[in-house]
XYZ file of C-alpha atoms in Angstrom:
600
model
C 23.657 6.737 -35.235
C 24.587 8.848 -32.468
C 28.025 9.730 -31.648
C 28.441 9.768 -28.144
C 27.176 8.367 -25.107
C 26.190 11.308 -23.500
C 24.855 12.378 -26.677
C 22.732 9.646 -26.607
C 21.451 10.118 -22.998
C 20.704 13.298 -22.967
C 18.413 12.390 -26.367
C 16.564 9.904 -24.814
C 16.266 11.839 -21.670
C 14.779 14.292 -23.241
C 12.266 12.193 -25.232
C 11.029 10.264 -22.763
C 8.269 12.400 -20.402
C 9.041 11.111 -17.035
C 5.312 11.427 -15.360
C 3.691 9.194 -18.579
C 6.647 6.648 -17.806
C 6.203 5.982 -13.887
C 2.650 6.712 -14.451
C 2.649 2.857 -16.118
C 3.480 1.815 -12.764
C 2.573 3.816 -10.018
C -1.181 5.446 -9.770
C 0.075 9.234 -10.003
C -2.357 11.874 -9.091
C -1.419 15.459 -9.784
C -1.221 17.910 -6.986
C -0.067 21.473 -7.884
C 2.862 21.315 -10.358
C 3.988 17.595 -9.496
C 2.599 14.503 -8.899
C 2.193 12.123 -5.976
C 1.704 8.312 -5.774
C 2.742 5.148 -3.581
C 6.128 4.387 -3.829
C 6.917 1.058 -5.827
C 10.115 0.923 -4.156
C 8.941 0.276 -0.624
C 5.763 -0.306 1.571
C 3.612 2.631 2.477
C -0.269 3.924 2.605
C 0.083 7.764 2.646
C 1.740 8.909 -0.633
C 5.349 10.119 -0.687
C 6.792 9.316 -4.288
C 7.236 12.539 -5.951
C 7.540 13.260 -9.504
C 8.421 16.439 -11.102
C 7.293 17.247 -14.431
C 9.430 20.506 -14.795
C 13.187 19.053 -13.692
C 11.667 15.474 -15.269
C 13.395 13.425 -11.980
C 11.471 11.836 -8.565
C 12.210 11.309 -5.249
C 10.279 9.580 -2.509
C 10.200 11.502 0.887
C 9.813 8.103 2.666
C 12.929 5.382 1.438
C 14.631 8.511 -0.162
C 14.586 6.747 -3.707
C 15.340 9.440 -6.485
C 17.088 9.937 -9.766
C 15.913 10.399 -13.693
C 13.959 8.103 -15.594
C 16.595 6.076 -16.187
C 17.442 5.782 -12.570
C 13.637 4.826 -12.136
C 14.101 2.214 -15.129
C 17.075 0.759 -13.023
C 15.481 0.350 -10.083
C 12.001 -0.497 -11.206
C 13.456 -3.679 -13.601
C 16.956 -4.243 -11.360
C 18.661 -3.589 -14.258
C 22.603 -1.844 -14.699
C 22.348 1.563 -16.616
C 23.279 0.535 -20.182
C 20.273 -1.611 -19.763
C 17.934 0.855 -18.277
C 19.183 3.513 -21.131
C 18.800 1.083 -24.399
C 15.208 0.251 -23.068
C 13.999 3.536 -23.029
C 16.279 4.806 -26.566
C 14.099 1.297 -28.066
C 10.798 2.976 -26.393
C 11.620 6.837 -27.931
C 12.744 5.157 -31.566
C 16.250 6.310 -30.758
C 19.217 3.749 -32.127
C 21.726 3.394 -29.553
C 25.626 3.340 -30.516
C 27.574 0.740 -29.569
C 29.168 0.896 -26.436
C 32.075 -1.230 -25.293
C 32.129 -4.153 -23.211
C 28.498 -5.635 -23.145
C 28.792 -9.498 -23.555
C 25.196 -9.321 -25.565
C 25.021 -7.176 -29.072
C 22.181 -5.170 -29.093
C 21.994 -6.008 -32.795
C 22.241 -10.151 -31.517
C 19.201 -9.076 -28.872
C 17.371 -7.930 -31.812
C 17.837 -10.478 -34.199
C 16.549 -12.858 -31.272
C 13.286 -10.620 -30.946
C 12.697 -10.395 -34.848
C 12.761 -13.999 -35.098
C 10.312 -14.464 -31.935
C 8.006 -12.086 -33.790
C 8.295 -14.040 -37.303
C 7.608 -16.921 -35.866
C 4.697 -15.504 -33.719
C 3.493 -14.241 -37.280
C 3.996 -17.888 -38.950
C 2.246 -19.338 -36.149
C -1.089 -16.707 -36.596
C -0.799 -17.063 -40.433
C -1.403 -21.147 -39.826
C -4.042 -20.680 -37.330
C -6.561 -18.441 -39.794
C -5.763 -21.034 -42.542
C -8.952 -22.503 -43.646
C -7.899 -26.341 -43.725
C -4.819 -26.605 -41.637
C -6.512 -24.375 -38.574
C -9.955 -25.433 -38.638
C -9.483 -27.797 -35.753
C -7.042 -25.432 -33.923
C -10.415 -22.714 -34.021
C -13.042 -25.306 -33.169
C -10.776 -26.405 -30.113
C -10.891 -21.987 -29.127
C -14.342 -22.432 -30.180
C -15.048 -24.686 -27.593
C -13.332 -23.176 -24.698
C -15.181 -20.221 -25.648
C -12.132 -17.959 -26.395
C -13.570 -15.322 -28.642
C -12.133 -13.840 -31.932
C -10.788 -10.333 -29.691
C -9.125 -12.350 -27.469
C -7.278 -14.939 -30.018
C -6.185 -11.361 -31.927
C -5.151 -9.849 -28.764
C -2.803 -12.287 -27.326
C -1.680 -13.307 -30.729
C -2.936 -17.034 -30.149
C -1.377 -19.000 -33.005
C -0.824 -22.577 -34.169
C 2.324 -25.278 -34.838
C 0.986 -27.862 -37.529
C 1.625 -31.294 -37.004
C 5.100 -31.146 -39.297
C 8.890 -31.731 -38.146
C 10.164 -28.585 -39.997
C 7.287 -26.249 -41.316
C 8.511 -23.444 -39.173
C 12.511 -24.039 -40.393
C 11.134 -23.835 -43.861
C 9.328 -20.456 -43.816
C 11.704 -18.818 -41.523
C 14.781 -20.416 -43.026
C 15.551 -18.087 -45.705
C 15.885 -14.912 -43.063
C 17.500 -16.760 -40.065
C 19.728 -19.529 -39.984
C 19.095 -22.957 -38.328
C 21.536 -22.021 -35.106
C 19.730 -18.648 -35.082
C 16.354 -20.573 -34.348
C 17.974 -22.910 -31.992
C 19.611 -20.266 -29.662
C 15.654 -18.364 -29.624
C 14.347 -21.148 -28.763
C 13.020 -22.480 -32.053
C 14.723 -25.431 -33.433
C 16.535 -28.142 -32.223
C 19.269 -30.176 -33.611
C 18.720 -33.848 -34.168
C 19.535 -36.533 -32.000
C 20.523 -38.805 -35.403
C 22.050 -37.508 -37.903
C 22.559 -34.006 -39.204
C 19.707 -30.980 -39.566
C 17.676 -29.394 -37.402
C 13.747 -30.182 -36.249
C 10.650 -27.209 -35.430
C 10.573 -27.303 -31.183
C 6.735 -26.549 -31.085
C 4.576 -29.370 -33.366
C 1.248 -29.523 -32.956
C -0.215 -27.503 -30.840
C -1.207 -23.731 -30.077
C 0.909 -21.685 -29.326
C 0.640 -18.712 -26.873
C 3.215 -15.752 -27.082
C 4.733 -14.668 -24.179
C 5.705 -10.805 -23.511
C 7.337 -9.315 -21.710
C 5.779 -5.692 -20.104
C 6.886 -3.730 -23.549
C 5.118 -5.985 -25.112
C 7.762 -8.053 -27.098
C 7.723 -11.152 -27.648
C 10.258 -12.979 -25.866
C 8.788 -16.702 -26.383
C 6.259 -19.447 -26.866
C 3.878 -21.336 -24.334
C 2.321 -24.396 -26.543
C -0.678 -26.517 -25.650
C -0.918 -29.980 -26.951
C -3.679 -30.321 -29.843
C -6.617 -32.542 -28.599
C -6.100 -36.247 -29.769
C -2.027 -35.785 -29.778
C -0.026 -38.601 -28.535
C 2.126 -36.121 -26.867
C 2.714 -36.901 -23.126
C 3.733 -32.927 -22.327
C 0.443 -31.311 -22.218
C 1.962 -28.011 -22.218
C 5.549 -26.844 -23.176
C 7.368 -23.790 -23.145
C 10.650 -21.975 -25.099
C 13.906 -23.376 -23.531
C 16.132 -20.795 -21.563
C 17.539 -18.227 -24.119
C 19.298 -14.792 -24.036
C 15.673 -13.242 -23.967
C 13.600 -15.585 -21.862
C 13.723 -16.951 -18.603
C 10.946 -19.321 -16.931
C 11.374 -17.871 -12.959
C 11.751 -14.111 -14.632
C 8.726 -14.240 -17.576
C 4.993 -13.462 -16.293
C 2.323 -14.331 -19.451
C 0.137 -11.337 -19.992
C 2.217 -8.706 -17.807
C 2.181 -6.398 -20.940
C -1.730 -6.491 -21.064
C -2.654 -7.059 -17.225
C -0.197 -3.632 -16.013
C -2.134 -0.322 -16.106
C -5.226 -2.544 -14.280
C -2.886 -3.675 -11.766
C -1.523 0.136 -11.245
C -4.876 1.154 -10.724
C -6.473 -1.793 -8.695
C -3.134 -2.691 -6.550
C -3.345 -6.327 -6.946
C -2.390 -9.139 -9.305
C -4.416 -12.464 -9.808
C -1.656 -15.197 -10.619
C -3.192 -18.117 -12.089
C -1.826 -21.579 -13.147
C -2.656 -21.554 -17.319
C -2.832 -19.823 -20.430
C -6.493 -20.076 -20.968
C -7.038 -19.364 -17.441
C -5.603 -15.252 -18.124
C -6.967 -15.335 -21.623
C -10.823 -15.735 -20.040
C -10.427 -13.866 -17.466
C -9.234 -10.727 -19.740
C -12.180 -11.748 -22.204
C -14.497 -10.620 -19.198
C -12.891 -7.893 -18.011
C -10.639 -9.004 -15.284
C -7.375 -7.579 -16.404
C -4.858 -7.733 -14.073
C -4.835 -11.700 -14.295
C -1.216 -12.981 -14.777
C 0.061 -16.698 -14.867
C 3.483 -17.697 -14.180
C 4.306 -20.320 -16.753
C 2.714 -23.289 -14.615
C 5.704 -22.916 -12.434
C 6.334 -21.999 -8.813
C 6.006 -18.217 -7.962
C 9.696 -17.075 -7.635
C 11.047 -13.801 -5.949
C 11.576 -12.668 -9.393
C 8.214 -13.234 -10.045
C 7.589 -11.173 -6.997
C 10.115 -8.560 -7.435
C 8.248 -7.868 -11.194
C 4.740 -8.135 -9.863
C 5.501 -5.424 -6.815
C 6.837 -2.642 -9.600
C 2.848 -2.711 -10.151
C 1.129 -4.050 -7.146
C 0.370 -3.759 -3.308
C -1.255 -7.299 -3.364
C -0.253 -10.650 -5.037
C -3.216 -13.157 -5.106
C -2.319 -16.643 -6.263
C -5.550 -18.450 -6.942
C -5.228 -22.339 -6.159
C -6.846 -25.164 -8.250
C -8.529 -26.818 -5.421
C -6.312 -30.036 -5.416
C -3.378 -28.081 -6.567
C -3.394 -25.667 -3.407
C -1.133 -28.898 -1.610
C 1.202 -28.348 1.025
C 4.728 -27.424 -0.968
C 2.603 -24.695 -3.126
C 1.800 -23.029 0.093
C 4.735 -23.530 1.880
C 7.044 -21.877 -1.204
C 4.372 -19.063 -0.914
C 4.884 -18.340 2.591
C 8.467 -18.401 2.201
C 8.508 -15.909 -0.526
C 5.688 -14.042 1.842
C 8.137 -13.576 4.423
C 10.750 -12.386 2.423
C 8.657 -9.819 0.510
C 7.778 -6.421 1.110
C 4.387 -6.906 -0.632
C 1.264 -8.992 0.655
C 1.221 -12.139 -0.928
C -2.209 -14.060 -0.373
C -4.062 -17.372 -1.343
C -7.248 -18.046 -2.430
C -8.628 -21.687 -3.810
C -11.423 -22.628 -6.285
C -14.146 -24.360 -5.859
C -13.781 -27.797 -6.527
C -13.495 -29.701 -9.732
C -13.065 -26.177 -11.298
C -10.365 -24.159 -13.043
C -10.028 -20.916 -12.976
C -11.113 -20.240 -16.885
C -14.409 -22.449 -16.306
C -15.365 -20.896 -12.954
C -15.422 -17.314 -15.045
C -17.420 -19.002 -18.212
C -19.876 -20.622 -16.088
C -20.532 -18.349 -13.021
C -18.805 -14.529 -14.371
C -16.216 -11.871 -12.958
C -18.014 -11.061 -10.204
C -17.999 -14.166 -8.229
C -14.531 -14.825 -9.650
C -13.580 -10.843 -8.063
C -15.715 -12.071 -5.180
C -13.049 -15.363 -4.771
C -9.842 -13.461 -4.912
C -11.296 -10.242 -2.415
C -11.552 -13.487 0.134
C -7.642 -14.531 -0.326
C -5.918 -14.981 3.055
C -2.449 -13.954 3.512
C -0.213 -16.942 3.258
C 0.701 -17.054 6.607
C -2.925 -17.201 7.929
C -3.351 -19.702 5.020
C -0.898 -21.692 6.585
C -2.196 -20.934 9.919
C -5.672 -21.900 8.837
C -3.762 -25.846 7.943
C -1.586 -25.738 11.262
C -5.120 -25.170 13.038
C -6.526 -28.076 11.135
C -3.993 -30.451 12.093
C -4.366 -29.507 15.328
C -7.579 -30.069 15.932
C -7.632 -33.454 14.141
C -5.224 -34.310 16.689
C -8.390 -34.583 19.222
C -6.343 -32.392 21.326
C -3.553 -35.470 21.342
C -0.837 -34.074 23.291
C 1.724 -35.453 20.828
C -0.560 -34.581 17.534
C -0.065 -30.834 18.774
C 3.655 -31.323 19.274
C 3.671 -32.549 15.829
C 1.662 -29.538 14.169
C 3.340 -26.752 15.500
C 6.838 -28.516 15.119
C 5.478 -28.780 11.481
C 4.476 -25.166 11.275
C 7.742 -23.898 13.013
C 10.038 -25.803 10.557
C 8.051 -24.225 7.655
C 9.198 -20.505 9.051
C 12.579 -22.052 9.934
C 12.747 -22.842 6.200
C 11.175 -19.666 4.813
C 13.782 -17.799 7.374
C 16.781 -19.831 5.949
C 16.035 -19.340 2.425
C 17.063 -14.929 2.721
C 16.471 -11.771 4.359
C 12.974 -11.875 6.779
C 11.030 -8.944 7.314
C 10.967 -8.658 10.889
C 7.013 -7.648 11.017
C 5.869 -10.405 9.840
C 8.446 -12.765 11.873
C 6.866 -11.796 15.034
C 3.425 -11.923 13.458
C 4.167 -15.489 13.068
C 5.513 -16.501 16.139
C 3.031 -14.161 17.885
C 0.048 -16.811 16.478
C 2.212 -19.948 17.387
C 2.345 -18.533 20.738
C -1.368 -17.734 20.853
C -2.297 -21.674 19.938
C 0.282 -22.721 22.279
C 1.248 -20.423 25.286
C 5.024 -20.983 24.176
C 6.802 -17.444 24.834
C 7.887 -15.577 22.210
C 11.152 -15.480 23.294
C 11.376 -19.224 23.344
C 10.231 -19.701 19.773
C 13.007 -17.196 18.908
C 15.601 -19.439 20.319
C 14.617 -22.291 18.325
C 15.950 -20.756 15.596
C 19.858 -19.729 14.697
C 20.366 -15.960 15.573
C 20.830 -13.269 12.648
C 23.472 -10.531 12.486
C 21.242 -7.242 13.925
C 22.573 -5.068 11.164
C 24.122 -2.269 12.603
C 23.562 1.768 11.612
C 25.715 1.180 8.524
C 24.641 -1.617 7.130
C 21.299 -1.284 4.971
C 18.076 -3.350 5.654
C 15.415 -3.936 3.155
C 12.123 -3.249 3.248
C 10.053 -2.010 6.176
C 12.098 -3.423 8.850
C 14.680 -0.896 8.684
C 12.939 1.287 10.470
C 12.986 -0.847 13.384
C 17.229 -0.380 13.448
C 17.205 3.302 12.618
C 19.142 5.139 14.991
C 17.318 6.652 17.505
C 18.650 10.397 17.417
C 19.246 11.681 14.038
C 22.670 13.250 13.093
C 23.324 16.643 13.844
C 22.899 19.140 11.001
C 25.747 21.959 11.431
C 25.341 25.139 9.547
C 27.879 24.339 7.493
C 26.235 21.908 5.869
C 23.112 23.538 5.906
C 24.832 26.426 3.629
C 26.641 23.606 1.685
C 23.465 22.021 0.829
C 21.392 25.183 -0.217
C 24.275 26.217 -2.191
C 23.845 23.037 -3.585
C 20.123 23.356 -3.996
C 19.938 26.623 -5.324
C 22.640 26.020 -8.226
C 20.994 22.466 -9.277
C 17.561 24.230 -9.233
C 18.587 27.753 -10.624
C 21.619 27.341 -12.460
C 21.870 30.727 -14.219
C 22.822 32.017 -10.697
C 26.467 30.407 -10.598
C 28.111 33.245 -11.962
C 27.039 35.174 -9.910
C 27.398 32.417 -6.689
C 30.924 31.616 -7.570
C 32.342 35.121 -6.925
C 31.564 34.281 -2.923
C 31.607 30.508 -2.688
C 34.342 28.258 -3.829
C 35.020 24.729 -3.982
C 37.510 24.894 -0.646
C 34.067 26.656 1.116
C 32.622 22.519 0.982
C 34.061 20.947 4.283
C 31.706 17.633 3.800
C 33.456 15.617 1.291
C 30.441 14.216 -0.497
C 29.007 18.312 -0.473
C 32.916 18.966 -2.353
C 32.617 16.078 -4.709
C 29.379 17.268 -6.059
C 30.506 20.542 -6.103
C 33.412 19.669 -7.579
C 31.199 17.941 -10.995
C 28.918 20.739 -10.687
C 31.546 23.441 -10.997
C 33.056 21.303 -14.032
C 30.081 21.220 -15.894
C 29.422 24.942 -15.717
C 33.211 25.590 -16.905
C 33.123 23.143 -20.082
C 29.968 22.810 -20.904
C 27.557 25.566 -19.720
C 24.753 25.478 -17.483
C 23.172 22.159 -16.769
C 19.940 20.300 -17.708
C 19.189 18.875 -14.392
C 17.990 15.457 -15.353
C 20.815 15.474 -17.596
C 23.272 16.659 -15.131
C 21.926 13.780 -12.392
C 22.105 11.101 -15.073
C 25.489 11.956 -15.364
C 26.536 11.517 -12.145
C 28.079 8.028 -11.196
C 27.305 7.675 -7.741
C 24.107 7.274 -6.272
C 24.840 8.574 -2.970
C 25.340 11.818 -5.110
C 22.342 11.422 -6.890
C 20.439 11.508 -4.053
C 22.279 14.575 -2.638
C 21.510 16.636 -5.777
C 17.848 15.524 -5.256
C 17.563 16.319 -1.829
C 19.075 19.280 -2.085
C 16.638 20.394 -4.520
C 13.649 19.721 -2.578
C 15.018 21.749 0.352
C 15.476 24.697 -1.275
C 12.423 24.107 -3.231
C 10.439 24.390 0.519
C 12.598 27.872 1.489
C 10.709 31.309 0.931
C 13.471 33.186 -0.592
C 16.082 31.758 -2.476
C 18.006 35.364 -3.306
C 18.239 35.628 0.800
C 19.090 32.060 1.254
C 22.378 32.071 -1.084
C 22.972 35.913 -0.419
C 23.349 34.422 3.517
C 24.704 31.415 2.622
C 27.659 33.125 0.763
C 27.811 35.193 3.241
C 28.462 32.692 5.722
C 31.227 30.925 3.903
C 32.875 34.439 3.787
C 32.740 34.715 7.682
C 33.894 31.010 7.965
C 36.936 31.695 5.132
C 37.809 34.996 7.644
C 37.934 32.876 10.738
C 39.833 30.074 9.026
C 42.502 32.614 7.836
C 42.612 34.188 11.298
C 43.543 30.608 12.854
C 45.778 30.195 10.703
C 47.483 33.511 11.276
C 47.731 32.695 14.873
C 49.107 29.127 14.713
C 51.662 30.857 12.395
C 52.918 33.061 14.594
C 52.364 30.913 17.744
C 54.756 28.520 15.594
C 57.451 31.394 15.331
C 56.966 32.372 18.766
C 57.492 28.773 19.939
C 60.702 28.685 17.299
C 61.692 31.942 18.865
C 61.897 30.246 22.719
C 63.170 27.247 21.264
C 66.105 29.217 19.645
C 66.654 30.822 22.945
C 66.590 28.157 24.896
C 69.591 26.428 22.668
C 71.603 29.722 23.111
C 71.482 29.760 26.666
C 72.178 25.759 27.029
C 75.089 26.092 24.769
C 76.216 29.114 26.660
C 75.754 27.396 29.917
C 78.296 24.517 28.477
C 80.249 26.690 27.662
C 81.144 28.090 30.996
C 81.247 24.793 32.199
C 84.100 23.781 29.511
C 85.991 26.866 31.002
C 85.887 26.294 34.825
C-alpha cells in the first residue's frame, strides 16, 4: 500500500508508457522524437495529436486537447480523475490507497469483478462437461462457431437448474453479493435466492480492459423460455446503453481500419471475428445510444450499423440519424440481404462480400434521404403525398435537433437536400424550427462547428506575455535552469493572472520539493486551463532556436519593465506630494484671506 496520493500518481505515471497507451486508440506513427496521429477528441484528416515520448504528455495542435496519461484516460472514457488514476494503477499492478469520499469501494468494485469472473469460469467449466454440455457444443457445432472462438470469448453454459450457480459460488460470495452483480435473484415466495441465467449459453461481456463486467444468455434450443435472449440487470459495473460486446477484442482493428461494424447479436460478432473481421461490435440488441457513440469514436472515424433487412424499420433509422446529427463521427447504415443475418451471410458467402456490404453503408442522413425520396415518388408526384414526405422528413430533424447539441454542418447539409427536392429556401426551412442560442465567444461549442463562431481576429499577443509564456516554457521544459532564472524573474514579473498562478505552483514546487517531473508536475495541477498553459508553453519554446537567448532576453525584459514600473511610480509619488504641496498652500492662503476678512 502506498502512502500518499501523490505518491501513488507519480508511481503509476511513471509505469505507464504514454505512446503504448494512446497507441490502443489512436493509429500513432512516429515522426522524429514524437509521434503523430488523428485526434480522438475531435474531427480532422491531417494529423495534429501529438505525443511525446520524452516529457510522456500530448497535445493536439488542432482542439488544443493536452495533459498526461491520465488526463488522456479522462477524456478518452469521460471519467473524473480518481477514476482515470485507479484504471491505469489496476493496468501497471499498482494497489491504490484509499482515498476519501468515493461512494463505490474499490475493494466492493472488485469483489463485483471477481465474482463476474467465477461465474464466467463456472459457466466454461459446465460447457466442456461431457454429459451436461454435449448439447450446449452440438448447438456451437451447428452454427459453426469453432473451438478458437468458444475459448476466445469465453462462451460458457447455465444448466437447466434453479441454483447450480448459488451452490458453487456460494461458499466465496454471499447470496446478496450475487444479486447486486447481477447473479441471483431473490424469490418471489418465500425466502432464498434463485441462479438469474438457467439454461442457456452464456456470452461474457467486457468491457475494453477486458474484464468481465456481465452476462448475455441465449435460450437453449427446445426451452420453453419466451426471452430468447437475456442480459445481466443494471449493476455497479454494467450498464446496457454504456456496454459494447467484444470492444476488448474488436479495438486495435478499429484503430487501424477507422471504422466499427455494429451488429444486432452475439453470434453475429463471434463469426465475424472467426473470419477475420475484427472490428465487429454489437450493442446488446439495443438501440445505439450516444454512449455507445461517445465509446465507439475513442477508436473510430466511422460507425457502420448493419441492418437485418426487416429490422432496418423506420424508428431504427430515425434514432440513428438523431444520434448522426449530434455526433462528431460519421455514423452510416448498411442492410443485409434478405432473409439473412449477419452471422449466416459471413458462413455462407465470406468476409469479403460481408467487407464489400458495410464499404456500401450510406450515411444516415442520405439513408433517410434515400426513404424521404421513396415516399415521394410513390406519391405519383401527388401534390399532397409530397407535402406529407417532406413534413415527415422535416419532423425527423426537428426531433433529432430537439433531442441536444446539432452540429451545424450537417444541419445545413440536411436542409440543403430538402431544399434541393423541393425548391423551399433554406432560410424558410430554418424558420420552421425554434431558434438556438448562437453561443457567443465565451461559451464553448462542441465538435467541428465551433469553428464556425470563432472570433474572427485573434487576440493580441503583447510582449509581456510572450516573455511570460517562454519563461514558462523554458522552466517546464528545462527545469534545472530556475536557479539560475529566478535571480531576474519573479513572481510580481507575471501581469496575466493565469501566467502568475502557474508561476506561482511552479515556483512552489521548486522550493519544497525540487525540480519537477513534468508529467508529474501537470498531473498535479488542478485546473485544466493550466494544464493546457504548461503544455502550450512547452511546445513554443520547443519551436524557438535558442532557448539560453530566449530567457537571457526574456529576463531581460522583465528587468526593463520592473525599471519603468518603479519610475511611474516614483513620479506619481512625487506628483502626489506636489499636488499635497498646492493643496496645503491653497488652505493657507484661504484661511489667510478669512482672516482679513474677520478683521475689516
Amino acid at each position: 500500500m502506498i502512502g500518499t496520493g501523490n505518491d501513488y500518481r507519480g508511481q503509476v505515471l511513471a509505469a505507464t508508457d504514454i505512446v503504448e497507451l494512446i497507441g490502443r486508440t489512436v493509429a500513432l506513427k512516429r515522426r522524429g522524437r514524437n509521434y503523430i496521429g488523428l485526434c480522438p477528441f475531435h474531427q480532422e484528416k491531417t494529423p495534429s495529436f501529438n505525443v511525446k515520448p520524452e516529457k510522456q504528455y500530448f497535445y493536439c495542435f488542432g482542439c488544443k486537447a493536452s495533459g498526461t496519461a491520465i488526463d488522456f484516460v479522462m477524456k478518452r472514457d469521460r471519467v473524473e480523475f480518481l477514476d482515470a488514476l485507479r484504471l491505469l494503477g489496476e493496468q501497471a499492478g499498482i494497489e491504490m490507497p484509499q482515498f476519501g469520499g468515493s461512494p463505490q469501494k474499490s475493494g466492493e468494485k472488485q469483489v463485483l469483478l471477481d465474482m463476474q469472473s467465477a461465474a464466467c469460469a463456472f459457466f466454461e467449466k459446465l460447457l466442456s462437461h461431457p454429459e451436461q454440455g454435449l448439447a450446449a457444443r452440438q448447438y456451437l457445432e451447428q452454427r459453426r462457431i469453432d473451438a478458437e472462438s468458444i475459448k476466445r470469448f469465453q462462451i460458457g453454459l447455465a444448466v437447466d437448474s434453479w441454483d447450480a450457480m448459488l451452490r458453487a459460488l456460494g461458499r466465496k460470495f454471499t447470496a446478496a453479493q450475487l444479486e447486486q452483480g447481477g447473479l441471483a435473484k431473490p424469490r418471489q415466495n418465500g425466502q432464498g435466492y434463485y441462479d438469474t441465467f438457467r439454461n442457456r449459453l452464456m456470452f461474457p461481456i467486457r468491457d475494453e480492459n477486458s474484464r468481465i463486467i456481465a452476462f448475455g444468455g441465449r435460450v437453449m434450443p427446445g426451452s420453453q423460455d419466451a426471452a430468447k435472449y437475456l442480459n445481466s440487470p443494471e449493476t455497479p459495473l454494467f450498464s446496457k446503453s454504456r456496454s459494447i460486446f467484444g470492444i476488448d477484442l474488436a479495438r486495435q482493428k478499429m484503430v487501424e481500419s477507422r471504422t466499427a461494424v455494429v451488429v444486432e447479436g452475439y453470434t453475429d460478432v463471434i463469426v465475424a471475428h472467426q473470419f477475420g473481421i475484427s472490428n465487429v461490435v454489437s450493442v446488446l440488441g439495443t438501440a445505439m445510444t450516444e454512449q455507445h457513440v461517445s465509446m465507439l469514436r475513442r477508436f473510430v472515424d466511422r460507425i457502420v450499423l448493419l441492418f437485418d433487412a426487416d429490422a432496418a424499420g423506420d424508428n431504427a433509422v430515425d434514432r440513428a440519424l438523431a444520434v448522426f446529427l449530434g455526433q462528431p463521427v460519421e455514423i452510416a447504415i448498411a442492410t443485409m440481404p434478405p432473409g439473412l443475418d449477419p452471422d449466416e451471410f459471413v458462413l455462407d458467402r465470406g468476409a469479403e462480400a460481408f467487407q464489400g456490404v458495410a464499404d456500401s453503408a450510406v450515411d444516415a442522413l442520405s439513408y433517410k434521404w434515400k426513404q424521404l425520396a421513396r415516399d415521394f415518388e410513390a406519391s405519383d408526384q401527388n401534390l399532397t403525398g409530397q407535402q406529407k414526405a417532406v413534413e415527415a422528413y422535416l419532423e425527423v430533424l426537428g426531433s433529432a435537433r430537439g433531442a441536444g447539441p446539432v452540429d451545424a454542418i450537417r444541419w445545413g447539409q440536411a436542409l440543403s437536400r430538402v431544399h434541393r427536392l423541393t425548391g423551399i429556401p433554406v432560410e424558410d426551412l430554418n424558420r420552421r424550427f425554434k431558434p438556438r442560442r448562437q453561443p457567443t465567444a465565451s461559451s464553448p461549442i462542441p465538435g467541428p462547428a465551433a469553428a464556425q463562431f470563432a472570433p474572427a481576429e485573434p487576440a493580441r499577443v503583447t510582449a509581456q506575455d510572450r516573455a511570460e509564456r517562454w519563461i514558462l516554457g523554458i522552466l517546464l521544459l528545462e527545469p534545472h535552469r530556475w536557479h539560475e532564472a529566478q535571480q531576474g524573474v519573479h513572481l510580481e514579473d507575471f501581469a496575466n493572472e493565469r501566467h502568475r498562478r502557474l508561476a506561482e505552483k511552479y515556483w512552489n514546487h521548486q522550493r519544497d520539493e525540487g525540480e519537477p517531473v513534468f508529467n508529474q508536475f501537470l498531473a498535479s495541477l488542478e485546473e485544466a486551463e493550466l494544464v493546457e498553459l504548461a503544455v502550450t508553453a512547452v511546445e513554443e519554446v520547443e519551436a524557438l532556436p535558442d532557448v539560453q537567448q530566449v530567457l537571457q532576453e526574456a529576463a531581460a525584459y522583465f528587468e526593463r519593465t520592473r525599471r519603468v514600473r518603479d519610475e511611474q511610480k516614483l513620479v506619481a509619488s512625487s506628483q502626489r506630494k506636489e499636488l499635497d504641496e498646492v493643496e496645503l498652500l491653497r488652505k493657507l492662503s484661504e484661511k489667510r484671506r478669512k482672516a482679513d476678512l474677520w478683521r475689516t
